Coordinates of C-alpha atoms and ligand atoms in Angstrom, one line a residue:
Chain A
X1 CA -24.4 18.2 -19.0
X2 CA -24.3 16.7 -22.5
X3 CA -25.2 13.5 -23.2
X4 CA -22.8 11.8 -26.1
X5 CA -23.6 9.1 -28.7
X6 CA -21.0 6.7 -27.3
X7 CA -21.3 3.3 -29.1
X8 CA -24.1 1.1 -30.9
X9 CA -25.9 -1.5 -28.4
X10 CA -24.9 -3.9 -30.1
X11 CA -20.9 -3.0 -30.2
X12 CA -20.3 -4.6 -26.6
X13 CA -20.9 -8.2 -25.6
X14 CA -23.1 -8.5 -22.4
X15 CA -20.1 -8.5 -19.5
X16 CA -17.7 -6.9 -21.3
X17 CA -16.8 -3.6 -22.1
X18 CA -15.2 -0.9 -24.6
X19 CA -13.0 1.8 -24.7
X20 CA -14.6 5.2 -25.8
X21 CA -12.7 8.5 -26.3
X22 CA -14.2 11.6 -26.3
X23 CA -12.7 15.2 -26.5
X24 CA -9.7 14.3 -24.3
X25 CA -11.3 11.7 -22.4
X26 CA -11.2 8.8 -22.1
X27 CA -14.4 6.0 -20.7
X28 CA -15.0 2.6 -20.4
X29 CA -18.7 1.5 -21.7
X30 CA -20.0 -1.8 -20.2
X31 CA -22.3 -3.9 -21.4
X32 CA -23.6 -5.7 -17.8
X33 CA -24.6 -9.4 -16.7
X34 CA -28.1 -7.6 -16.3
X35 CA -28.5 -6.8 -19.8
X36 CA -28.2 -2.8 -18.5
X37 CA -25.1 -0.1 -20.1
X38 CA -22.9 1.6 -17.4
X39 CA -20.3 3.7 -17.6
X40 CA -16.8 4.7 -15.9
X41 CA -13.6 6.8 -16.2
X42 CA -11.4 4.5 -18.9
X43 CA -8.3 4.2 -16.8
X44 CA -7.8 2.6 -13.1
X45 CA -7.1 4.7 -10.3
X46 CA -3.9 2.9 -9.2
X47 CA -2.0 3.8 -12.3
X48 CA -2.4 5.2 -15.7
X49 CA -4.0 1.5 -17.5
X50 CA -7.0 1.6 -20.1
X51 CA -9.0 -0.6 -18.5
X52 CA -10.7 -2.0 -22.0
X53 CA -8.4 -4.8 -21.7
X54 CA -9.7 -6.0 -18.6
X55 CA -12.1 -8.7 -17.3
X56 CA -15.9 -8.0 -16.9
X57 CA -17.1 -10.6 -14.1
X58 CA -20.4 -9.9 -13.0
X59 CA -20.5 -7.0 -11.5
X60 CA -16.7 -6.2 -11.3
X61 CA -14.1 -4.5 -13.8
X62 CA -10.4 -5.9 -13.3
X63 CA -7.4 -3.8 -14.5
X64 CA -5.5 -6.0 -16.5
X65 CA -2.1 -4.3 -15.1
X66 CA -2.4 -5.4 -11.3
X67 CA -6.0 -7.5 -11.5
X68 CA -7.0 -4.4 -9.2
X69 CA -11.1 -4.6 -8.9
X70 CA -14.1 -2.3 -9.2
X71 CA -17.7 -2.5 -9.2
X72 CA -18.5 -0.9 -12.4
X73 CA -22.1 0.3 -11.1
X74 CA -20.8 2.4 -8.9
X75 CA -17.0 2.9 -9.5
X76 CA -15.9 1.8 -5.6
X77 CA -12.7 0.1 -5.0
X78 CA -12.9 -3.5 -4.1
X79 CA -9.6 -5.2 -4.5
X80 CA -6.3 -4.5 -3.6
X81 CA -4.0 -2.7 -5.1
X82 CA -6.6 0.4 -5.9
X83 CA -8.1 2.1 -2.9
X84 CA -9.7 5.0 -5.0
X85 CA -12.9 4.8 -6.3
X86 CA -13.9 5.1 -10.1
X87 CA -15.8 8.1 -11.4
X88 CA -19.0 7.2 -13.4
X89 CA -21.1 8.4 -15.2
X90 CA -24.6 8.2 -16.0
X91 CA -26.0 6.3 -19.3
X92 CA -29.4 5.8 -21.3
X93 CA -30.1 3.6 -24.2
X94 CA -31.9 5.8 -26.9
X95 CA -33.1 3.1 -29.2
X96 CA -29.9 1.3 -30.6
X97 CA -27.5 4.0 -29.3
X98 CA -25.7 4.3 -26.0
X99 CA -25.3 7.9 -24.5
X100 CA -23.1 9.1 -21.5
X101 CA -23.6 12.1 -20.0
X102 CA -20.3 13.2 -19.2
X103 CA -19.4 16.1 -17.2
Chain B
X1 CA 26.0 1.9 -17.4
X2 CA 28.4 0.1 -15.0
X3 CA 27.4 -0.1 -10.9
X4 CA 23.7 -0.4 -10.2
X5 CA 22.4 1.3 -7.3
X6 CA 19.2 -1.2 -6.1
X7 CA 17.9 1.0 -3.3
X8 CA 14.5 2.7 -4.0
X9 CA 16.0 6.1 -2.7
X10 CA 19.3 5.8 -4.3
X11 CA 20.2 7.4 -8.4
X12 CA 19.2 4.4 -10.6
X13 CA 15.3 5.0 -9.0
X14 CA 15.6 8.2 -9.7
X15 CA 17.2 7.8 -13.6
X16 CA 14.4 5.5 -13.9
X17 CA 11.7 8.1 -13.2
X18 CA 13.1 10.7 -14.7
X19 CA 13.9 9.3 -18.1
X20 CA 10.5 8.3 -18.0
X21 CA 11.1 4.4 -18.0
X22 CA 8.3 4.0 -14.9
X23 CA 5.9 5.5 -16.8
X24 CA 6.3 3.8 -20.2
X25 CA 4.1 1.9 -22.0
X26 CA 5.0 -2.3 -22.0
X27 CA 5.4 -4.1 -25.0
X28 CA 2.5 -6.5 -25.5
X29 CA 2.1 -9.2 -28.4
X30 CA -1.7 -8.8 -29.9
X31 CA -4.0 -11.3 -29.0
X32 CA -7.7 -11.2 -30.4
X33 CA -10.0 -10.1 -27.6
X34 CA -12.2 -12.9 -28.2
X35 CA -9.2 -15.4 -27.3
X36 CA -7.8 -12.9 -24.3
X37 CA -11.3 -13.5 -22.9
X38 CA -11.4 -16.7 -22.8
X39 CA -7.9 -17.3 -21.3
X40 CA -8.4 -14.5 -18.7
X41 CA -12.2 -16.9 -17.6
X42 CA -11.9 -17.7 -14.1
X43 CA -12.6 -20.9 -12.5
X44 CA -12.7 -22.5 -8.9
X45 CA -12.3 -26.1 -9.8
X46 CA -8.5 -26.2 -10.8
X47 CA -7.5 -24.4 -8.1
X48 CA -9.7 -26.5 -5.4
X49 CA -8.6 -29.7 -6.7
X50 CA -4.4 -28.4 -6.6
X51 CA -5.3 -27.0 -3.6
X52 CA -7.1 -30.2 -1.9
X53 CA -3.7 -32.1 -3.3
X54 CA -1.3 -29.7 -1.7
X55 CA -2.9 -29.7 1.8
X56 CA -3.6 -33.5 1.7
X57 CA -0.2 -34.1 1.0
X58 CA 1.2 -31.8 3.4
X59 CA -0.5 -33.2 6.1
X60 CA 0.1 -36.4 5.1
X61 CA 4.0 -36.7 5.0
X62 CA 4.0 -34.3 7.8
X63 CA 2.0 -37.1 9.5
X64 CA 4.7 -39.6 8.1
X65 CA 7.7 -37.5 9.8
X66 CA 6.4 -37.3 12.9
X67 CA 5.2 -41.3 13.2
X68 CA 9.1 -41.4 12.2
X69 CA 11.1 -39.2 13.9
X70 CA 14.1 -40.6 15.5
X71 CA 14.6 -42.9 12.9
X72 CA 16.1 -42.3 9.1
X73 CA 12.8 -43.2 7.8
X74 CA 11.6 -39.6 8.8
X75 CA 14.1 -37.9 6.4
X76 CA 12.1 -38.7 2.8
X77 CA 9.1 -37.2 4.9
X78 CA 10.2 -34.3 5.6
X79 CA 12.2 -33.3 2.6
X80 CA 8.7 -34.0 0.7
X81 CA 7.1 -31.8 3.2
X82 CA 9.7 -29.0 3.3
X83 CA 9.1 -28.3 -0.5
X84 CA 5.5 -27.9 -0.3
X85 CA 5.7 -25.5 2.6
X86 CA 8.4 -24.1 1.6
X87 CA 8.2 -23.7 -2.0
X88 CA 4.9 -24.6 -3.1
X89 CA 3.8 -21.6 -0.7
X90 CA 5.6 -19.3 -2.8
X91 CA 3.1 -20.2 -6.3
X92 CA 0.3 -20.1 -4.2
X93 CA 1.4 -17.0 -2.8
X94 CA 1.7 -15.8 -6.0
X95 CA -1.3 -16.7 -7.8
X96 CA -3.6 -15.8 -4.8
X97 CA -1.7 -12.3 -4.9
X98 CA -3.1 -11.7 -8.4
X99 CA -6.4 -12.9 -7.3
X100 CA -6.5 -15.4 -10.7
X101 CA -5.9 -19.0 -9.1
X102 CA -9.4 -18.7 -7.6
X103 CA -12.4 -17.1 -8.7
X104 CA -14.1 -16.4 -5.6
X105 CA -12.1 -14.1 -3.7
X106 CA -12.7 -15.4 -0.3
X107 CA -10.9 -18.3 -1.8
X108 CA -7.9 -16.1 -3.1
X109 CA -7.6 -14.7 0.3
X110 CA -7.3 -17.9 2.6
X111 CA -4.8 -19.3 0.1
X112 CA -3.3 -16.2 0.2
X113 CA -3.1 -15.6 4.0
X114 CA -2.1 -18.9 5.0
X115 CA 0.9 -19.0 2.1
X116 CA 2.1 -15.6 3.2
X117 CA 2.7 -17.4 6.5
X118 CA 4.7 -20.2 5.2
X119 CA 6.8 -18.5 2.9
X120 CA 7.7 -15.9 5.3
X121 CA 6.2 -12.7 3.7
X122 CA 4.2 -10.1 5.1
X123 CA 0.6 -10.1 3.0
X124 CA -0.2 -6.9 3.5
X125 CA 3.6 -5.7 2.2
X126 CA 4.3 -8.3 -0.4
X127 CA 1.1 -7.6 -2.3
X128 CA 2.3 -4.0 -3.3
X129 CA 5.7 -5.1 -3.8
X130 CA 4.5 -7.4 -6.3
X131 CA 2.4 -5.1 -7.7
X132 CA 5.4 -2.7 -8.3
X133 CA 6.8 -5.9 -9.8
X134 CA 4.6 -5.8 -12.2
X135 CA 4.8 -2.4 -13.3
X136 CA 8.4 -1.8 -12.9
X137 CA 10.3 -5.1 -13.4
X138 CA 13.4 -5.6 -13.0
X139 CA 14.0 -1.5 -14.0
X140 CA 17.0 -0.9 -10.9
X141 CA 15.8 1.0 -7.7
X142 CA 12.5 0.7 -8.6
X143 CA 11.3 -2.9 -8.4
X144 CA 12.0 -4.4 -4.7
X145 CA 11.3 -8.2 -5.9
X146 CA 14.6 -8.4 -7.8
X147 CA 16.1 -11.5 -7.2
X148 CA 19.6 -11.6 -8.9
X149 CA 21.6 -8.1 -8.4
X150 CA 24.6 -7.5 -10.3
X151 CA 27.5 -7.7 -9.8
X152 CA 26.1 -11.2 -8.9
X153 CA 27.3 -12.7 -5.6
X154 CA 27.4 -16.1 -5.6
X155 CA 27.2 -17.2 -1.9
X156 CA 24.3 -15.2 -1.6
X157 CA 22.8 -17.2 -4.1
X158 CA 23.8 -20.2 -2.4
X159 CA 22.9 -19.4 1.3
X160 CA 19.2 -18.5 -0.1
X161 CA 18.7 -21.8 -1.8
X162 CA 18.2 -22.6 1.8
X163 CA 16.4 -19.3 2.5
X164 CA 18.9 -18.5 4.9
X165 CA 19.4 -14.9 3.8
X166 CA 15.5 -14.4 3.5
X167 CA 14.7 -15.4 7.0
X168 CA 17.4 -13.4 8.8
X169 CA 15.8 -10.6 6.7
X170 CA 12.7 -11.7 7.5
X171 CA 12.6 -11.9 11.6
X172 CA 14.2 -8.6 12.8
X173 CA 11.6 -7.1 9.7
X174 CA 8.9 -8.8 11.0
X175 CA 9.3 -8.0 14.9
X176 CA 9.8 -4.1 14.0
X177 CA 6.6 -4.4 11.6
X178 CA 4.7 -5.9 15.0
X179 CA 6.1 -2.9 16.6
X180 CA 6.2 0.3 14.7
X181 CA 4.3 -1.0 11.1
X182 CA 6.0 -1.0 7.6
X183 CA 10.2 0.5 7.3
X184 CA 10.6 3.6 5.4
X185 CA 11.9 1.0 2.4
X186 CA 8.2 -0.6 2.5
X187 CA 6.7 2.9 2.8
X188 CA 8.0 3.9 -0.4
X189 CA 5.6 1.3 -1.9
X190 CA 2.5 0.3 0.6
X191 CA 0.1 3.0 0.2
X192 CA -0.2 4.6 3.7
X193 CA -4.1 3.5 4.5
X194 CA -2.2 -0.2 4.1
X195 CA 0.0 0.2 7.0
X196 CA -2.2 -0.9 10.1
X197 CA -2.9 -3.9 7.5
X198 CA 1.3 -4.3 7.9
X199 CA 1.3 -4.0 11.2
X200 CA -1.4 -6.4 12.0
X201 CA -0.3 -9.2 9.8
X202 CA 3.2 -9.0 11.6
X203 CA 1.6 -9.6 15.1
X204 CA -0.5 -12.5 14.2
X205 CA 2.3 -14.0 12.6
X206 CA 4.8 -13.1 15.4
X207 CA 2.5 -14.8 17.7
X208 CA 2.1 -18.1 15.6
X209 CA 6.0 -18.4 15.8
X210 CA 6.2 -17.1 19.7
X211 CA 3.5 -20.3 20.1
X212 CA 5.7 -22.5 18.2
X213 CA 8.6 -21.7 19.8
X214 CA 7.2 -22.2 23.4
X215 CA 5.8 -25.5 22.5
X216 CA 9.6 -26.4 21.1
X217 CA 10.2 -25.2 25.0
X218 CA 7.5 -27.4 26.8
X219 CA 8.0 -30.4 25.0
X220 CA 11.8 -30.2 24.4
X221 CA 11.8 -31.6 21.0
X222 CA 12.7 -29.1 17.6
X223 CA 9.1 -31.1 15.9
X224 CA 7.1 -28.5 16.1
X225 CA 9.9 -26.4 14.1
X226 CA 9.9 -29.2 11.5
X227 CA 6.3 -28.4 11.1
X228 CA 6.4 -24.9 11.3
X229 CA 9.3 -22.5 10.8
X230 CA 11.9 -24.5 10.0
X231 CA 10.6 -26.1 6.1
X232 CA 11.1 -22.2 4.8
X233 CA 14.3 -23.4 5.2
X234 CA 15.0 -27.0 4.5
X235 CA 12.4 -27.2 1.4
X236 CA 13.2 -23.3 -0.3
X237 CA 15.4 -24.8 -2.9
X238 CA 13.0 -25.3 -5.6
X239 CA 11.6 -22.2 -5.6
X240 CA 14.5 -20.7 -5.8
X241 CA 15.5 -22.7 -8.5
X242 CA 12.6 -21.7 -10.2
X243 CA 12.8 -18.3 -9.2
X244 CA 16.0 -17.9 -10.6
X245 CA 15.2 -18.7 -14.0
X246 CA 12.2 -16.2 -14.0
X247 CA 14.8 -13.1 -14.8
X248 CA 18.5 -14.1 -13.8
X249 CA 21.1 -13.4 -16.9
X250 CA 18.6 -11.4 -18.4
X251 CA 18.3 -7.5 -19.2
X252 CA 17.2 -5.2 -16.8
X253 CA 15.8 -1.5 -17.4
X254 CA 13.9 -2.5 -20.2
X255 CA 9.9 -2.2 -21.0
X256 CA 10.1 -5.8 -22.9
X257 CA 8.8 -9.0 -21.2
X258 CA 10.6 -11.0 -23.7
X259 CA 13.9 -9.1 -23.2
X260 CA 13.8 -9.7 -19.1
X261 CA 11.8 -12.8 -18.3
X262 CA 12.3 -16.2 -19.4
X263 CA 9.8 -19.2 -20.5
X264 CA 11.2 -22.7 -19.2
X265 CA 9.4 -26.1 -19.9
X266 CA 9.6 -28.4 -16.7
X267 CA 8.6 -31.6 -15.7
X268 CA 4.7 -32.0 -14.1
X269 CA 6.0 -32.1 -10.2
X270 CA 7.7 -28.9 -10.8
X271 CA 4.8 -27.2 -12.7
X272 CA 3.0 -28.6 -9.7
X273 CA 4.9 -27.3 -7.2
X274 CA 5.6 -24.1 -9.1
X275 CA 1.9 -23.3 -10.4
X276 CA 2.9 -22.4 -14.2
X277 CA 5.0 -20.1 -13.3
X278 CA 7.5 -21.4 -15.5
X279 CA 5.6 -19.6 -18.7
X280 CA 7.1 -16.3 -17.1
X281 CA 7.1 -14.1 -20.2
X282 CA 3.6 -15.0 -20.6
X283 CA 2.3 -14.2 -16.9
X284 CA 4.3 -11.0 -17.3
X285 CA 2.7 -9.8 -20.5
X286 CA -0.9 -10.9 -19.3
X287 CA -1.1 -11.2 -15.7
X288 CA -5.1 -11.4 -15.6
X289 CA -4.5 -15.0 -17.2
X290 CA -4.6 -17.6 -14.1
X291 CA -2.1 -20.3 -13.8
X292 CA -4.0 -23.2 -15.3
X293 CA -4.6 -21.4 -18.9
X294 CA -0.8 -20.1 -19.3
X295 CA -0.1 -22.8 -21.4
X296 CA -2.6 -22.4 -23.7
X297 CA -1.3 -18.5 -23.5
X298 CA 1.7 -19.9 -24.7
X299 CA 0.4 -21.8 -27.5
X300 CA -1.5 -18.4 -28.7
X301 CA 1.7 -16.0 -28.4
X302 CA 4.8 -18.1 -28.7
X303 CA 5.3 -17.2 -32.1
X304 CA 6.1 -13.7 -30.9
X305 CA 8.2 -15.0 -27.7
X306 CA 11.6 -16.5 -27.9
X307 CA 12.2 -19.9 -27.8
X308 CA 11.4 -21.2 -24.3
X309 CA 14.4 -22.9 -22.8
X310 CA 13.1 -26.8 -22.5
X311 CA 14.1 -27.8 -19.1
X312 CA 15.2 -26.4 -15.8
X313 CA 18.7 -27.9 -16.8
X314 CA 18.9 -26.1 -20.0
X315 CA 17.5 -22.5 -18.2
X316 CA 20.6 -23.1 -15.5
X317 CA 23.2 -24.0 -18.9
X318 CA 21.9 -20.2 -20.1
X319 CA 21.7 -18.7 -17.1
X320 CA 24.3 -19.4 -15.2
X321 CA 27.6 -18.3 -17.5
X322 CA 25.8 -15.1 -17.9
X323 CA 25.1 -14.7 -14.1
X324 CA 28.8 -15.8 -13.7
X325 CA 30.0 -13.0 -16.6
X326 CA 27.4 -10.3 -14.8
X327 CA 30.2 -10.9 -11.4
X328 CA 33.0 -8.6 -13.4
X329 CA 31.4 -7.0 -16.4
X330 CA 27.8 -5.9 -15.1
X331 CA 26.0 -5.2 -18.1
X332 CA 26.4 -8.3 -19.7
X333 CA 23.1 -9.9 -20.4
X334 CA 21.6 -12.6 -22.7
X335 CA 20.0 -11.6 -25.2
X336 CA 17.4 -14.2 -26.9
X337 CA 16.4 -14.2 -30.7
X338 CA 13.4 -13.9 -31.7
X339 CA 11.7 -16.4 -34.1
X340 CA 11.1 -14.7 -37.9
X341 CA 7.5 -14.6 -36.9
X342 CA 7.4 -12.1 -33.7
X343 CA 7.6 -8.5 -33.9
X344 CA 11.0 -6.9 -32.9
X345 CA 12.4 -5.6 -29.9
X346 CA 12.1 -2.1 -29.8
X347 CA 16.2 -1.0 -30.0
X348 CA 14.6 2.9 -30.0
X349 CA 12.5 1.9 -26.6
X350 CA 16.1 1.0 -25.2
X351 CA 19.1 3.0 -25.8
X352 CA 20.2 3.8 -22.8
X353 CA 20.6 0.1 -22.1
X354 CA 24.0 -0.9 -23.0
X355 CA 23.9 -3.9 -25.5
X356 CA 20.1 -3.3 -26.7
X357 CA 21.5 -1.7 -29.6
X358 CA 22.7 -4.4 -32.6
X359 CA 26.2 -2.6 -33.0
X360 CA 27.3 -3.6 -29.7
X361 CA 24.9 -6.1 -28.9
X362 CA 25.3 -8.5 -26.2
X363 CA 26.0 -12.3 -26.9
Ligands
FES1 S1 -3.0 -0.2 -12.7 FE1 -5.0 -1.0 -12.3 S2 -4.6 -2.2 -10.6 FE2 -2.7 -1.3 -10.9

């Protein structure tokens, strides 16, 4: 799987996050309350909505169409209205860089 | 464009998805992430402190009315009461249905559950409703939250100031959902692992009302109604006065905020009772921001809004000629100016809407 140079550390504010394309995909790149990166499919699961514009609260990404929630570590559904879960994908920091492995 | 057909399985709801209006992209005025951020910040004070208010007071004029009853005295009591069960549920219903009035959700969900009940709504149907709401509003067939149908019919709009029409909806609705889960309408929108969700709401609901109604037996007095039941009806009429001004005269089939919702300044009790709601195009637009920083959403966008309409008087003086012109001629809607400042409304994202375009435009 390759890894991909997604975005400077220093590009996303801890607990919040930014929209990265790459060859016909889209992600979302989060910058965590725990200082860590993670990483998820850009768009909710309930309908087609970049979820870039949404609100990082600890732990949890919500969709700024229907305030539907996920937890960004590990992509499950927690609020109503989305019942399926977000795909991620893994990340490393190399130096000042962010990379996703995306499959 | 002439008749509308409102059901979800009828031509309109299936124009809509074909043409590709469901699946369009919503106009949006820019707003500096930095600022979105802070206005979308969540918070448990505000809410606590309206909530503490709301519940207190109920309880307390509730108190009054019965100490009263079976004198006039009782009457300011319980038309005080009536409009915070029966219309103050709907806000709270509302803003607990977006999960914004509250940041911790456990929070959300008791205001959520317990407003549900009051204003007569099933929680585990009305949330996707609303959602669909928000995705598809006011675009015929496909959003089942709208309030004003054309050709507009009056005495409906005058029975359901008293809910009238809403509870003899609700009741047979809610008795089938106790028995056989959500209609094939509600199907078309709950998502089909919700449905035991539908069905259990309607029981425990069915059996507050079953309990209510047998204590109305075994004491023979209608109090326990006035407590429970019966405000959805006597104390409905301000939110659906406010209601009303949230789309009514406006366009529909549209992918604008600004061309199908409507900003109305109101006095504090009303803001109160109706939770912001009144800064409509801006809940629409950005519906992660909770109630208690929509006016400061306001303050950042309104130079791409129209003008807000600056009382509930002067929303009724634009609403109701149009509501009264949408009886014969159904595609008549307002359309508002914009201010030189905002950006324009899209007349290419609308040309099948009749009265978008400026050679025909409506008044
Ligand atoms: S589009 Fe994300 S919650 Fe609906």
């Amino acid at each position: 799987m390759p890894w991909i140079d997604a975005c400077a550390t220093d590009d996303i504010d801890q607990e919040d996050l930014i929209r990265f394309d790459h060859a016909g995909a889209t992600y979302a790149i989060y910058h965590g309350v725990d200082g860590q990166f993670y990483a998820t499919a850009g768009t909710c699961t309930h309908e087609h909505v970049h979820l870039c514009d949404g609100l990082v609260m600890d732990f949890m990404i919500e969709c700024p169409k229907h305030n539907g929630q996920f937890d960004y570590r590990t992509g499950e559904a927690m609020r109503a209205p989305v019942c399926v879960n977000l795909k991620t994908f893994p990340v490393r920091v190399d130096g000042s860089r962010v990379m996703i492995e995306v499959s | 464009m002439g008749k509308r057909d409102y059901s979800p399985f009828g031509a309109d709801a299936k124009r809509a998805v074909e043409s590709g209006l469901t699946a369009a992209e919503w106009y949006h005025t820019e707003v500096p992430r930095k600022v979105m951020k802070d206005l979308m910040a969540r918070s448990d004070s505000p809410a606590i402190r309206d909530t503490i208010v709301l519940y207190g007071l109920m309880l307390a004029f509730a108190a009054g009315g019965i100490a009263t009853w079976g004198s006039l005295w009782t009457v300011p009591f319980w038309l005080a009461y009536g409009v915070l069960y029966g219309s103050a549920s709907d806000s709270r219903w509302h803003e607990c249905s977006h999960g914004t009035a509250f940041r911790t959700p456990w929070m959300n969900n008791a205001v959520y559950q317990i407003s549900s009940f009051m204003i007569m709504r099933n929680p585990a149907t009305w949330r996707w409703s609303h959602a669909r709401h928000h995705s598809e509003t006011y675009l015929v067939g496909r959003d089942p939250e709208i309030a004003v149908m054309r050709p507009t019919e009056v005495a409906k709009l005058i029975l359901n100031f008293f809910g009238i029409l809403d509870v003899l909806k609700f009741f047979p609705t809610l008795v089938r959902n106790a028995l056989t889960g959500p209609t094939p309408e509600e199907k078309t929108f709950v998502p089909e692992s919700e449905w035991p969700k539908v069905q259990r709401a309607a029981r425990i609901h069915l059996a507050i009302y079953l309990a209510t109604a047998a204590f109305v037996v075994a004491t023979g007095s209608i109090l326990p109604l006035m407590v429970i039941g019966l405000p959805r009806i006597y104390g409905a009429w301000h939110h659906v006065m406010t209601g009303l001004l949230q789309h009514g005269g406006l366009a529909d089939n549209v992918i604008d905020h600004r061309l199908n919702s409507r900003t109305v300044l109101m006095n504090p009790i009303s803001r109160f009772i109706y939770w912001n709601m009144n800064y409509h195009v801006e809940h629409h637009m950005f519906p992660m921001v909770p109630y208690h920083a929509l006016p400061r959403l306001h303050q950042a966008i309104k130079d791409d809004l129209p003008a807000p309409n600056l009382s509930i008087a002067a929303g009724f003086a634009e609403m109701w000629p149009a509501l009264r012109r949408q009886m014969r001629y159904e595609d008549f809607f307002v359309k508002r100016d914009l201010p030189p400042t905002a950006k324009p409304y899209r007349e290419d994202f609308h040309q099948d809407v009749p009265g978008i375009m400026p050679a025909n435009a409506a008044e």
